[in-house]
Short mmCIF file of C-alpha atoms in Angstrom, two decimals:
data_model
loop_
_atom_site.label_atom_id
_atom_site.label_comp_id
_atom_site.label_asym_id
_atom_site.label_seq_id
_atom_site.Cartn_x
_atom_site.Cartn_y
_atom_site.Cartn_z
CA UNK A 1 91.85 249.31 107.51
CA UNK A 2 92.54 252.82 107.22
CA UNK A 3 92.45 252.24 103.75
CA UNK A 4 88.84 251.18 103.62
CA UNK A 5 87.29 253.29 106.17
CA UNK A 6 88.60 255.92 103.86
CA UNK A 7 90.82 259.34 104.49
CA UNK A 8 89.41 262.07 103.60
CA UNK A 9 92.76 264.21 104.82
CA UNK A 10 95.36 263.48 105.71
CA UNK A 11 97.38 265.58 108.29
CA UNK A 12 101.26 265.55 109.57
CA UNK A 13 102.10 267.32 112.29
CA UNK A 14 105.59 268.92 113.34
CA UNK A 15 106.49 267.99 109.05
CA UNK A 16 109.75 268.90 110.14
CA UNK A 17 110.37 265.59 111.62
CA UNK A 18 110.25 264.29 107.97
CA UNK A 19 114.57 266.06 107.21
CA UNK A 20 116.86 263.67 107.63
CA UNK A 21 119.03 266.15 108.76
CA UNK A 22 117.03 267.78 111.09
CA UNK A 23 117.48 267.86 115.00
CA UNK A 24 113.91 266.63 115.06
CA UNK A 25 114.37 263.70 112.48
CA UNK A 26 111.95 260.77 112.92
CA UNK A 27 111.99 257.34 110.62
CA UNK A 28 108.45 257.05 110.82
CA UNK A 29 107.74 260.78 108.56
CA UNK A 30 109.95 258.51 105.65
CA UNK A 31 106.89 256.05 105.85
CA UNK A 32 104.66 258.43 105.10
CA UNK A 33 104.32 258.98 101.38
CA UNK A 34 104.34 255.04 101.61
CA UNK A 35 100.68 254.65 103.37
CA UNK A 36 99.79 257.81 101.46
CA UNK A 37 100.26 255.89 98.62
CA UNK A 38 98.33 252.92 99.92
CA UNK A 39 95.47 255.20 101.19
CA UNK A 40 95.07 256.15 97.53
CA UNK A 41 97.17 259.65 98.30
CA UNK A 42 94.06 262.11 99.98
CA UNK A 43 94.69 265.59 100.72
CA UNK A 44 97.47 265.88 102.63
CA UNK A 45 98.06 269.25 105.09
CA UNK A 46 101.36 269.34 106.36
CA UNK A 47 102.03 271.80 110.06
CA UNK A 48 105.21 273.13 111.39
CA UNK A 49 106.46 276.15 113.40
CA UNK A 50 110.07 275.61 112.50
CA UNK A 51 110.91 274.92 108.83
CA UNK A 52 113.68 276.97 106.80
CA UNK A 53 113.43 277.01 103.18
CA UNK A 54 115.46 273.53 102.95
CA UNK A 55 113.80 272.41 105.32
CA UNK A 56 110.75 273.47 103.41
CA UNK A 57 111.93 271.44 99.90
CA UNK A 58 112.51 268.50 101.97
CA UNK A 59 108.63 268.20 103.60
CA UNK A 60 107.79 268.43 99.62
CA UNK A 61 110.29 265.83 98.69
CA UNK A 62 108.78 262.73 100.86
CA UNK A 63 104.53 264.37 100.98
CA UNK A 64 104.24 266.00 97.70
CA UNK A 65 103.98 268.74 95.87
CA UNK A 66 101.92 271.47 98.28
CA UNK A 67 100.65 274.85 98.12
CA UNK A 68 102.49 277.22 100.99
CA UNK A 69 100.62 278.80 103.08
CA UNK A 70 103.26 280.57 106.05
CA UNK A 71 102.20 282.61 109.15
CA UNK A 72 104.73 285.17 110.03
CA UNK A 73 107.39 284.36 112.91
CA UNK A 74 107.00 287.51 114.76
CA UNK A 75 105.56 288.00 117.63
CA UNK A 76 105.39 291.51 119.69
CA UNK A 77 104.95 290.68 122.56
CA UNK A 78 108.52 288.84 122.91
CA UNK A 79 111.29 291.04 123.24
CA UNK A 80 114.68 288.78 122.15
CA UNK A 81 117.46 289.74 123.64
CA UNK A 82 121.26 288.47 124.36
CA UNK A 83 123.27 289.07 126.86
CA UNK A 84 127.30 288.62 126.08
CA UNK A 85 129.90 288.02 129.16
CA UNK A 86 133.20 287.12 129.26
CA UNK A 87 132.91 283.66 131.24
CA UNK A 88 130.59 281.33 132.71
CA UNK A 89 131.09 283.04 136.15
CA UNK A 90 129.58 286.08 134.67
CA UNK A 91 127.15 284.20 132.96
CA UNK A 92 125.91 282.83 136.33
CA UNK A 93 125.86 286.02 137.94
CA UNK A 94 123.71 287.47 134.51
CA UNK A 95 121.75 284.98 135.47
CA UNK A 96 121.11 285.25 139.12
CA UNK A 97 120.38 288.89 137.71
CA UNK A 98 117.38 288.22 135.76
CA UNK A 99 115.70 285.73 137.89
CA UNK A 100 115.40 288.59 140.24
CA UNK A 101 114.64 291.52 137.93
CA UNK A 102 111.94 289.49 136.30
CA UNK A 103 108.20 289.46 137.71
CA UNK A 104 106.36 285.92 136.82
CA UNK A 105 107.33 282.59 136.32
CA UNK A 106 110.89 281.41 134.17
CA UNK A 107 111.71 279.21 132.35
CA UNK A 108 115.77 278.41 132.40
CA UNK A 109 117.02 275.72 129.63
CA UNK A 110 120.99 274.49 130.43
CA UNK A 111 122.48 271.29 128.90
CA UNK A 112 123.65 268.90 130.86
CA UNK A 113 121.16 267.13 133.96
CA UNK A 114 123.99 268.21 136.51
CA UNK A 115 123.91 272.22 135.71
CA UNK A 116 120.22 272.00 136.16
CA UNK A 117 120.73 270.79 139.93
CA UNK A 118 123.80 273.10 140.17
CA UNK A 119 121.79 276.65 139.21
CA UNK A 120 118.30 275.65 141.38
CA UNK A 121 120.26 274.93 143.79
CA UNK A 122 122.27 278.19 143.52
CA UNK A 123 118.78 280.29 142.89
CA UNK A 124 117.55 278.77 146.34
CA UNK A 125 119.84 279.72 148.09
CA UNK A 126 119.23 283.36 146.85
CA UNK A 127 116.07 283.43 148.02
CA UNK A 128 114.12 282.06 144.53
CA UNK A 129 111.93 279.19 144.74
CA UNK A 130 113.72 277.14 141.72
CA UNK A 131 113.21 273.57 140.39
CA UNK A 132 114.93 271.89 138.16
CA UNK A 133 113.74 269.22 135.28
CA UNK A 134 115.53 266.40 133.41
CA UNK A 135 115.14 263.02 131.74
CA UNK A 136 116.69 261.62 134.94
CA UNK A 137 114.33 263.04 137.38
CA UNK A 138 112.25 260.22 139.25
CA UNK A 139 108.96 262.45 139.11
CA UNK A 140 109.24 264.08 136.68
CA UNK A 141 105.39 264.56 136.75
CA UNK A 142 106.00 266.19 140.18
CA UNK A 143 108.17 268.30 139.33
CA UNK A 144 106.39 269.59 136.18
CA UNK A 145 103.16 270.41 138.59
CA UNK A 146 105.20 272.29 140.85
CA UNK A 147 106.32 274.87 137.45
CA UNK A 148 102.96 274.45 136.85
CA UNK A 149 101.29 276.02 139.81
CA UNK A 150 103.52 278.09 140.89
CA UNK A 151 105.28 276.75 143.84
CA UNK A 152 108.29 277.10 142.07
CA UNK A 153 108.52 279.75 139.94
CA UNK A 154 111.71 279.18 138.01
CA UNK A 155 112.06 275.85 136.57
CA UNK A 156 115.95 274.74 135.23
CA UNK A 157 115.58 272.03 133.03
CA UNK A 158 117.18 270.50 129.39
CA UNK A 159 115.23 270.53 126.33
CA UNK A 160 113.37 267.36 127.52
CA UNK A 161 110.96 269.75 129.15
CA UNK A 162 108.56 271.55 126.81
CA UNK A 163 107.08 269.53 124.36
CA UNK A 164 103.15 268.92 125.41
CA UNK A 165 103.76 271.64 128.09
CA UNK A 166 101.36 274.54 127.68
CA UNK A 167 102.08 277.11 130.39
CA UNK A 168 100.47 280.60 129.50
CA UNK A 169 102.26 282.82 131.58
CA UNK A 170 105.56 282.36 131.16
CA UNK A 171 107.31 285.20 131.72
CA UNK A 172 110.55 284.31 129.96
CA UNK A 173 112.75 281.41 128.65
CA UNK A 174 116.71 282.08 129.55
CA UNK A 175 119.04 280.32 127.72
CA UNK A 176 121.74 279.07 130.00
CA UNK A 177 124.03 277.49 126.96
CA UNK A 178 123.54 277.99 123.60
CA UNK A 179 120.78 275.83 121.92
CA UNK A 180 122.16 273.79 119.39
CA UNK A 181 120.59 275.70 116.12
CA UNK A 182 118.57 278.54 115.61
CA UNK A 183 115.32 275.97 114.83
CA UNK A 184 115.83 274.71 118.60
CA UNK A 185 115.95 278.56 120.46
CA UNK A 186 112.79 280.02 118.09
CA UNK A 187 110.85 276.81 119.27
CA UNK A 188 111.80 277.19 123.02
CA UNK A 189 111.98 280.65 123.23
CA UNK A 190 108.26 280.86 121.70
CA UNK A 191 107.41 278.76 124.97
CA UNK A 192 107.14 282.70 126.37
CA UNK A 193 104.16 284.72 126.80
CA UNK A 194 101.65 282.41 124.70
CA UNK A 195 99.26 284.99 126.75
CA UNK A 196 100.50 287.25 124.45
CA UNK A 197 101.91 289.07 127.53
CA UNK A 198 104.58 290.95 127.45
CA UNK A 199 107.64 288.38 127.66
CA UNK A 200 111.65 287.99 127.26
CA UNK A 201 113.35 286.06 125.60
CA UNK A 202 117.08 285.87 127.07
CA UNK A 203 120.24 284.01 125.81
CA UNK A 204 123.68 284.50 127.45
CA UNK A 205 126.42 284.18 125.52
CA UNK A 206 130.53 283.84 125.89
CA UNK A 207 132.62 283.76 123.28
CA UNK A 208 134.07 280.30 124.67
CA UNK A 209 130.23 278.96 123.81
CA UNK A 210 131.18 277.88 120.57
CA UNK A 211 133.49 275.49 121.20
CA UNK A 212 131.72 274.02 124.02
CA UNK A 213 128.47 273.21 121.44
CA UNK A 214 131.05 272.28 118.79
CA UNK A 215 132.62 269.62 121.04
CA UNK A 216 129.21 268.92 122.64
CA UNK A 217 127.45 268.39 119.16
CA UNK A 218 131.02 266.42 117.98
CA UNK A 219 130.36 263.77 120.36
CA UNK A 220 126.90 263.25 119.26
CA UNK A 221 128.17 262.66 115.63
CA UNK A 222 127.67 259.47 113.94
CA UNK A 223 130.54 257.28 112.11
CA UNK A 224 130.88 254.42 109.91
CA UNK A 225 131.27 252.22 112.35
CA UNK A 226 128.33 253.31 114.38
CA UNK A 227 126.39 252.76 111.26
CA UNK A 228 128.19 249.03 110.92
CA UNK A 229 126.88 248.92 114.71
CA UNK A 230 123.27 248.88 113.67
CA UNK A 231 123.24 247.28 110.76
CA UNK A 232 125.56 244.58 112.45
CA UNK A 233 122.70 244.59 115.24
CA UNK A 234 119.85 243.99 112.82
CA UNK A 235 121.51 241.38 110.81
CA UNK A 236 121.59 239.43 113.97
CA UNK A 237 118.31 239.19 114.90
CA UNK A 238 117.20 238.51 111.10
CA UNK A 239 115.58 235.38 109.65
CA UNK A 240 115.03 235.18 106.10
CA UNK A 241 116.16 238.42 104.95
CA UNK A 242 114.00 240.15 107.38
CA UNK A 243 114.13 241.79 111.03
CA UNK A 244 111.74 242.61 113.60
CA UNK A 245 112.97 245.22 115.77
CA UNK A 246 111.37 247.29 118.89
CA UNK A 247 112.69 250.42 118.67
CA UNK A 248 114.04 249.92 122.55
CA UNK A 249 115.45 246.51 122.20
CA UNK A 250 117.18 248.05 119.37
CA UNK A 251 118.92 250.65 121.68
CA UNK A 252 119.61 248.48 124.90
CA UNK A 253 121.40 246.64 122.49
CA UNK A 254 123.23 249.72 121.50
CA UNK A 255 124.11 251.64 124.41
CA UNK A 256 126.96 253.34 122.69
CA UNK A 257 123.83 255.25 120.68
CA UNK A 258 121.54 257.52 121.71
CA UNK A 259 117.85 257.77 120.74
CA UNK A 260 118.61 260.52 118.40
CA UNK A 261 121.93 259.11 116.96
CA UNK A 262 119.79 255.47 116.08
CA UNK A 263 116.78 257.30 114.71
CA UNK A 264 119.04 259.10 111.98
CA UNK A 265 120.99 255.45 111.24
CA UNK A 266 118.42 254.08 110.21
CA UNK A 267 117.42 257.00 107.94
CA UNK A 268 120.82 256.55 106.62
CA UNK A 269 120.57 252.60 106.37
CA UNK A 270 117.47 253.10 104.73
CA UNK A 271 118.50 255.89 102.02
CA UNK A 272 122.07 254.00 101.22
CA UNK A 273 119.32 251.27 99.95
CA UNK A 274 120.93 249.02 102.77
CA UNK A 275 117.63 248.14 104.26
CA UNK A 276 113.71 248.73 103.49
CA UNK A 277 111.17 249.89 106.25
CA UNK A 278 108.21 248.07 105.83
CA UNK A 279 104.76 248.21 107.67
CA UNK A 280 105.21 247.47 111.18
CA UNK A 281 104.14 243.97 112.18
CA UNK A 282 103.76 241.98 115.70
CA UNK A 283 106.13 239.60 116.87
CA UNK A 284 103.55 237.25 117.33
CA UNK A 285 100.55 236.89 116.36
CA UNK A 286 97.25 234.76 117.66
CA UNK A 287 94.97 233.01 115.51
CA UNK A 288 92.16 230.67 115.50
CA UNK A 289 90.16 229.05 112.65
CA UNK A 290 86.52 229.26 112.54
CA UNK A 291 83.96 226.61 111.43
CA UNK A 292 82.50 227.09 107.41
CA UNK A 293 83.98 227.25 103.81
CA UNK A 294 87.30 228.32 103.67
CA UNK A 295 89.11 229.57 100.12
CA UNK A 296 91.91 227.99 98.65
CA UNK A 297 95.04 230.74 99.37
CA UNK A 298 93.69 230.51 103.66
CA UNK A 299 93.48 226.87 102.67
CA UNK A 300 97.03 226.59 102.17
CA UNK A 301 97.91 228.59 105.42
CA UNK A 302 95.57 226.78 107.56
CA UNK A 303 97.64 223.48 106.43
CA UNK A 304 101.21 225.70 107.13
CA UNK A 305 100.74 226.29 110.51
CA UNK A 306 98.92 223.29 111.82
CA UNK A 307 95.50 225.40 112.67
CA UNK A 308 92.38 223.10 114.08
CA UNK A 309 89.26 224.44 114.72
CA UNK A 310 88.09 226.57 117.48
CA UNK A 311 91.51 225.84 118.80
CA UNK A 312 94.15 228.57 119.06
CA UNK A 313 97.19 229.09 118.09
CA UNK A 314 100.45 231.45 118.33
CA UNK A 315 102.92 232.12 115.30
CA UNK A 316 105.78 233.70 114.27
CA UNK A 317 104.72 235.55 111.12
CA UNK A 318 108.32 236.16 109.71
CA UNK A 319 108.71 232.24 110.09
CA UNK A 320 105.32 231.26 108.23
CA UNK A 321 105.80 233.92 105.60
CA UNK A 322 108.56 232.29 104.78
CA UNK A 323 107.07 228.84 104.79
CA UNK A 324 104.37 230.10 102.37
CA UNK A 325 106.74 232.50 100.16
CA UNK A 326 105.23 235.01 100.96
CA UNK A 327 106.29 238.62 101.80
CA UNK A 328 105.83 239.10 106.26
CA UNK A 329 103.52 242.39 105.08
CA UNK A 330 101.46 240.33 102.41
CA UNK A 331 101.09 237.31 105.19
CA UNK A 332 99.56 240.21 107.21
CA UNK A 333 97.35 241.14 105.18
CA UNK A 334 95.68 238.52 104.04
CA UNK A 335 95.09 237.53 108.10
CA UNK A 336 93.29 240.83 108.77
CA UNK A 337 91.09 240.61 105.07
CA UNK A 338 90.15 236.57 106.39
CA UNK A 339 89.41 238.28 109.81
CA UNK A 340 87.19 240.87 108.58
CA UNK A 341 85.18 238.43 106.25
CA UNK A 342 85.26 235.61 109.53
CA UNK A 343 87.24 233.35 108.73
CA UNK A 344 89.67 233.25 111.74
CA UNK A 345 89.78 235.53 114.77
CA UNK A 346 93.04 237.49 114.82
CA UNK A 347 94.99 238.90 117.91
CA UNK A 348 98.19 240.92 117.64
CA UNK A 349 100.45 242.04 120.10
CA UNK A 350 102.90 245.29 120.14
CA UNK A 351 103.92 245.95 116.88
CA UNK A 352 107.46 246.65 115.79
CA UNK A 353 110.12 247.95 112.87
CA UNK A 354 110.34 245.93 109.88
CA UNK A 355 113.15 245.98 108.49
CA UNK A 356 114.00 244.19 104.86
CA UNK A 357 117.85 243.72 105.01
CA UNK A 358 119.39 243.93 101.85
CA UNK A 359 122.27 242.64 99.88
CA UNK A 360 124.96 246.34 99.85
CA UNK A 361 125.01 248.22 96.57
CA UNK A 362 128.71 248.80 95.09
CA UNK A 363 128.44 251.97 95.61
CA UNK A 364 127.40 252.20 99.47
CA UNK A 365 130.65 253.12 101.01
CA UNK A 366 130.70 255.90 99.03
CA UNK A 367 126.99 256.68 99.68
CA UNK A 368 127.67 256.45 103.09
CA UNK A 369 130.70 258.06 103.26
CA UNK A 370 128.39 261.38 101.54
CA UNK A 371 125.50 261.63 104.04
CA UNK A 372 128.14 261.26 106.98
CA UNK A 373 129.71 264.17 105.24
CA UNK A 374 127.11 266.29 104.69
CA UNK A 375 124.92 265.04 108.09
CA UNK A 376 128.34 267.05 110.02
CA UNK A 377 128.49 269.97 107.33
CA UNK A 378 124.62 270.99 107.89
CA UNK A 379 125.58 270.26 111.89
CA UNK A 380 128.03 273.11 111.48
CA UNK A 381 126.40 275.18 109.74
CA UNK A 382 123.77 274.63 112.67
CA UNK A 383 126.52 276.00 115.11
CA UNK A 384 127.26 278.82 113.20
CA UNK A 385 124.09 280.46 112.24
CA UNK A 386 123.42 279.87 115.96
CA UNK A 387 126.55 281.69 116.68
CA UNK A 388 125.64 284.55 114.17
CA UNK A 389 121.95 285.28 115.76
CA UNK A 390 123.72 285.45 119.67
CA UNK A 391 126.66 287.84 117.92
CA UNK A 392 124.80 289.81 115.48
CA UNK A 393 124.15 293.18 115.12
CA UNK A 394 120.82 293.46 113.36
CA UNK A 395 117.28 292.97 114.78
CA UNK A 396 116.97 289.87 117.01
CA UNK A 397 113.32 289.50 115.32
CA UNK A 398 114.32 289.84 111.73
CA UNK A 399 117.05 287.74 112.12
CA UNK A 400 115.27 285.18 113.35
CA UNK A 401 112.70 285.61 110.44
CA UNK A 402 115.59 285.48 107.44
CA UNK A 403 116.42 282.04 108.60
CA UNK A 404 112.71 280.92 108.15
CA UNK A 405 112.64 282.08 104.59
CA UNK A 406 110.75 285.62 105.95
CA UNK A 407 111.25 289.17 105.64
CA UNK A 408 111.15 291.39 108.64
CA UNK A 409 111.41 295.12 108.67
CA UNK A 410 113.41 296.21 111.99
CA UNK A 411 110.82 295.62 115.38
CA UNK A 412 111.93 299.18 116.66
CA UNK A 413 111.40 298.23 120.25
CA UNK A 414 111.06 294.60 120.53
CA UNK A 415 114.36 293.62 121.11
CA UNK A 416 118.17 294.51 122.69
CA UNK A 417 119.71 296.20 119.02
CA UNK A 418 116.64 297.80 118.34
CA UNK A 419 115.68 299.21 121.59
CA UNK A 420 119.54 300.48 122.01
CA UNK A 421 120.15 300.38 125.23
CA UNK A 422 121.89 295.94 125.39
CA UNK A 423 122.13 296.74 129.14
CA UNK A 424 118.44 297.02 129.48
CA UNK A 425 118.18 293.12 128.97
CA UNK A 426 120.06 292.89 131.66
CA UNK A 427 116.86 293.63 134.28
CA UNK A 428 115.98 296.67 135.98
CA UNK A 429 118.12 295.49 138.83
CA UNK A 430 121.18 293.43 140.56
CA UNK A 431 121.61 290.58 142.52
CA UNK A 432 122.87 291.13 145.67
CA UNK A 433 125.83 288.85 145.56
CA UNK A 434 128.26 288.12 148.38
CA UNK A 435 131.47 290.85 147.72
CA UNK A 436 134.28 290.11 145.60
CA UNK A 437 137.90 290.67 147.04
CA UNK A 438 140.37 292.73 145.51
CA UNK A 439 143.05 290.21 143.47
CA UNK A 440 145.26 291.83 145.32
CA UNK A 441 149.05 290.85 145.02
CA UNK A 442 149.47 287.22 143.32
CA UNK A 443 149.41 283.92 145.80
CA UNK A 444 152.63 282.46 145.10
CA UNK A 445 151.76 278.25 145.03
CA UNK A 446 153.41 277.21 148.92
CA UNK A 447 150.90 279.85 150.07
CA UNK A 448 148.10 278.62 148.13
CA UNK A 449 148.89 274.31 149.64
CA UNK A 450 148.34 276.10 153.34
CA UNK A 451 145.32 278.25 152.02
CA UNK A 452 143.55 275.11 150.13
CA UNK A 453 144.11 273.08 153.64
CA UNK A 454 143.13 275.55 155.97
CA UNK A 455 139.97 275.84 153.99
CA UNK A 456 139.45 272.03 153.63
CA UNK A 457 140.16 271.83 157.55
CA UNK A 458 137.81 274.74 158.70
CA UNK A 459 134.81 274.02 156.82
CA UNK A 460 131.48 273.87 158.58
CA UNK A 461 130.36 270.52 155.49
CA UNK A 462 132.37 268.33 153.42
CA UNK A 463 132.69 269.50 149.68
CA UNK A 464 134.38 268.08 146.29
CA UNK A 465 136.53 269.75 144.50
CA UNK A 466 134.41 271.51 142.50
CA UNK A 467 132.94 272.76 145.96
CA UNK A 468 136.60 273.53 147.14
CA UNK A 469 137.13 275.34 143.85
CA UNK A 470 134.14 277.67 143.55
CA UNK A 471 134.86 278.53 147.18
CA UNK A 472 138.61 279.29 146.69
CA UNK A 473 138.03 281.33 143.58
CA UNK A 474 135.36 283.29 145.26
CA UNK A 475 132.70 282.24 143.07
CA UNK A 476 129.05 283.26 142.94
CA UNK A 477 128.14 279.24 143.24
CA UNK A 478 130.26 278.52 146.32
CA UNK A 479 128.01 277.39 148.67
CA UNK A 480 129.53 279.71 151.79
CA UNK A 481 130.06 283.05 151.39
CA UNK A 482 132.93 285.16 153.27
CA UNK A 483 131.01 285.97 156.67
CA UNK A 484 131.64 281.98 157.19
CA UNK A 485 135.01 280.92 155.42
CA UNK A 486 137.91 282.74 155.61
CA UNK A 487 139.51 280.93 153.08
CA UNK A 488 137.11 282.28 150.17
CA UNK A 489 138.00 284.22 147.71
CA UNK A 490 141.79 283.82 148.34
CA UNK A 491 142.89 282.04 145.19
CA UNK A 492 140.77 284.76 143.22
CA UNK A 493 144.23 285.66 141.61
CA UNK A 494 144.54 281.65 140.31
CA UNK A 495 142.60 280.38 137.70
CA UNK A 496 140.01 277.76 138.36
CA UNK A 497 141.45 275.60 136.57
CA UNK A 498 144.75 276.30 138.24
CA UNK A 499 143.13 276.15 141.49
CA UNK A 500 141.69 272.57 140.32
CA UNK A 501 145.03 271.28 139.83
CA UNK A 502 145.92 272.34 142.97
CA UNK A 503 143.50 270.43 145.06
CA UNK A 504 144.64 267.39 142.23
CA UNK A 505 148.23 267.63 143.45
CA UNK A 506 147.39 267.87 147.28
CA UNK A 507 145.70 264.23 146.46
CA UNK A 508 148.84 262.93 144.59
CA UNK A 509 151.01 264.76 147.26
CA UNK A 510 149.06 262.59 149.79
CA UNK A 511 147.79 266.08 151.88
CA UNK A 512 144.50 264.81 151.01
CA UNK A 513 141.98 262.49 150.35
CA UNK A 514 138.81 261.15 147.99
CA UNK A 515 136.57 260.00 150.07
CA UNK A 516 133.60 258.34 148.33
CA UNK A 517 130.88 258.03 150.64
CA UNK A 518 127.63 259.63 149.93
CA UNK A 519 126.84 260.47 146.02
CA UNK A 520 130.04 262.52 145.31
CA UNK A 521 133.07 262.16 146.68
CA UNK A 522 134.28 264.69 148.56
CA UNK A 523 137.77 266.05 150.36
CA UNK A 524 139.19 265.00 153.62
CA UNK A 525 142.81 265.56 155.43
CA UNK A 526 144.71 263.19 155.18
CA UNK A 527 147.31 262.76 158.94
CA UNK A 528 149.90 263.87 156.78
CA UNK A 529 147.72 266.91 155.46
CA UNK A 530 146.99 267.74 159.19
CA UNK A 531 151.01 266.94 160.06
CA UNK A 532 152.03 269.70 157.62
CA UNK A 533 149.15 272.70 158.91
CA UNK A 534 150.04 271.96 162.30
CA UNK A 535 154.01 272.69 161.46
CA UNK A 536 152.74 275.66 159.62
CA UNK A 537 151.22 277.17 162.57
#
């Protein structure tokens, strides 16, 4: 239909999605080259804002030779800075400072859904109108609207927020966690200041962020077993060498794989020549034979399908193509032609992936191992590049431009490095946080047991393991301060890990129990725990 309509120009938006090794890879983009062949190679315009030199090479390899027109990545109204802090607690304090100091809307990116909710709750407790957004928010439209119309000044979100969202007056983008890549960081940070007014792009960074990001990404790294799972799932739904698969159905059949890993797995299997993707095909077709003379090939189809004039029949295109000795995509092409010529009336349902499963080549295992190695290697390189940006001592704008293959002079004033005062990037004022107790002498384990039990007994509300740990540690994220809780901060001389282990031992020893009522388990004293406190007092 597109070929008959006559395509004057073919435009590919987000062209970086063609890269198998990129975080935004989409298998559909690998199919564009075949579409261009069917359309007679019309002129192509490929657009992207986040293509490195390597990605540009992959775009050319997939879409054909092109003339490069590259605009500068430099935006003079954006001030880039990195706030280096010693630990997660200090990072949270820095976030509070930033959100208090910056006037106007602020978008905070955090990695996990739980962290988004925790940070938004903390900001609200500190007097900031904040909301959260992630893929599991029940009414995402309402959460987005609240930020867009100003009901919420600070939105804490996962990367699920942003695509297709155009809020021009965002005054700051703050990354609480290290982004997956420099490309992802630049794209997300670029959502600030689209109205041209001065805006900030702040990255909060601790030395432990690299290990956390590496661990998180390793959990999502594809393995040979993952590829086997996908291939077997396709085999199980194949007939005569072809499989029809809706992406969402395939995802439900493979809960072990998220959407990104499933996309990459399909791309790898195709590159390893274990399958070929053809034009999408409906699972069912509804055909009615109209009256009149018909050509010989249509007559064969009518007989095989058992069609009668003016009677609609539902057919399975895979089964019928096999019976006719045709490829499924050839059958549909014939049906569309006959429909256009007025021989039949054709109705089709939703289209699904049409995959032809191939006999494994002799070197299939070696090909897959090579691709998995390259995938992991590129992932490590992305992490190193992101850490290099965070720890670098050169102009931030210059570093970002170099990553995208652009030579840029130092900005002079639009980043923390060039401005010369890194502390200035933390904002004009400090948030009024709860006073911290001096560490004082070390607290013994016996003393810590009594402190933890008394604190849990005297709290005016229930808390879980994390909540009690924060209170005993005097954390900025604790749900109560020293004015209402005598135990606040009394275990500051302990690490949070040690305090958490102490709470676990109290549970194991039968002094505290976890009550599972409600959404999250809370801690309660047992009779044995109360008796121990009574004996001490």
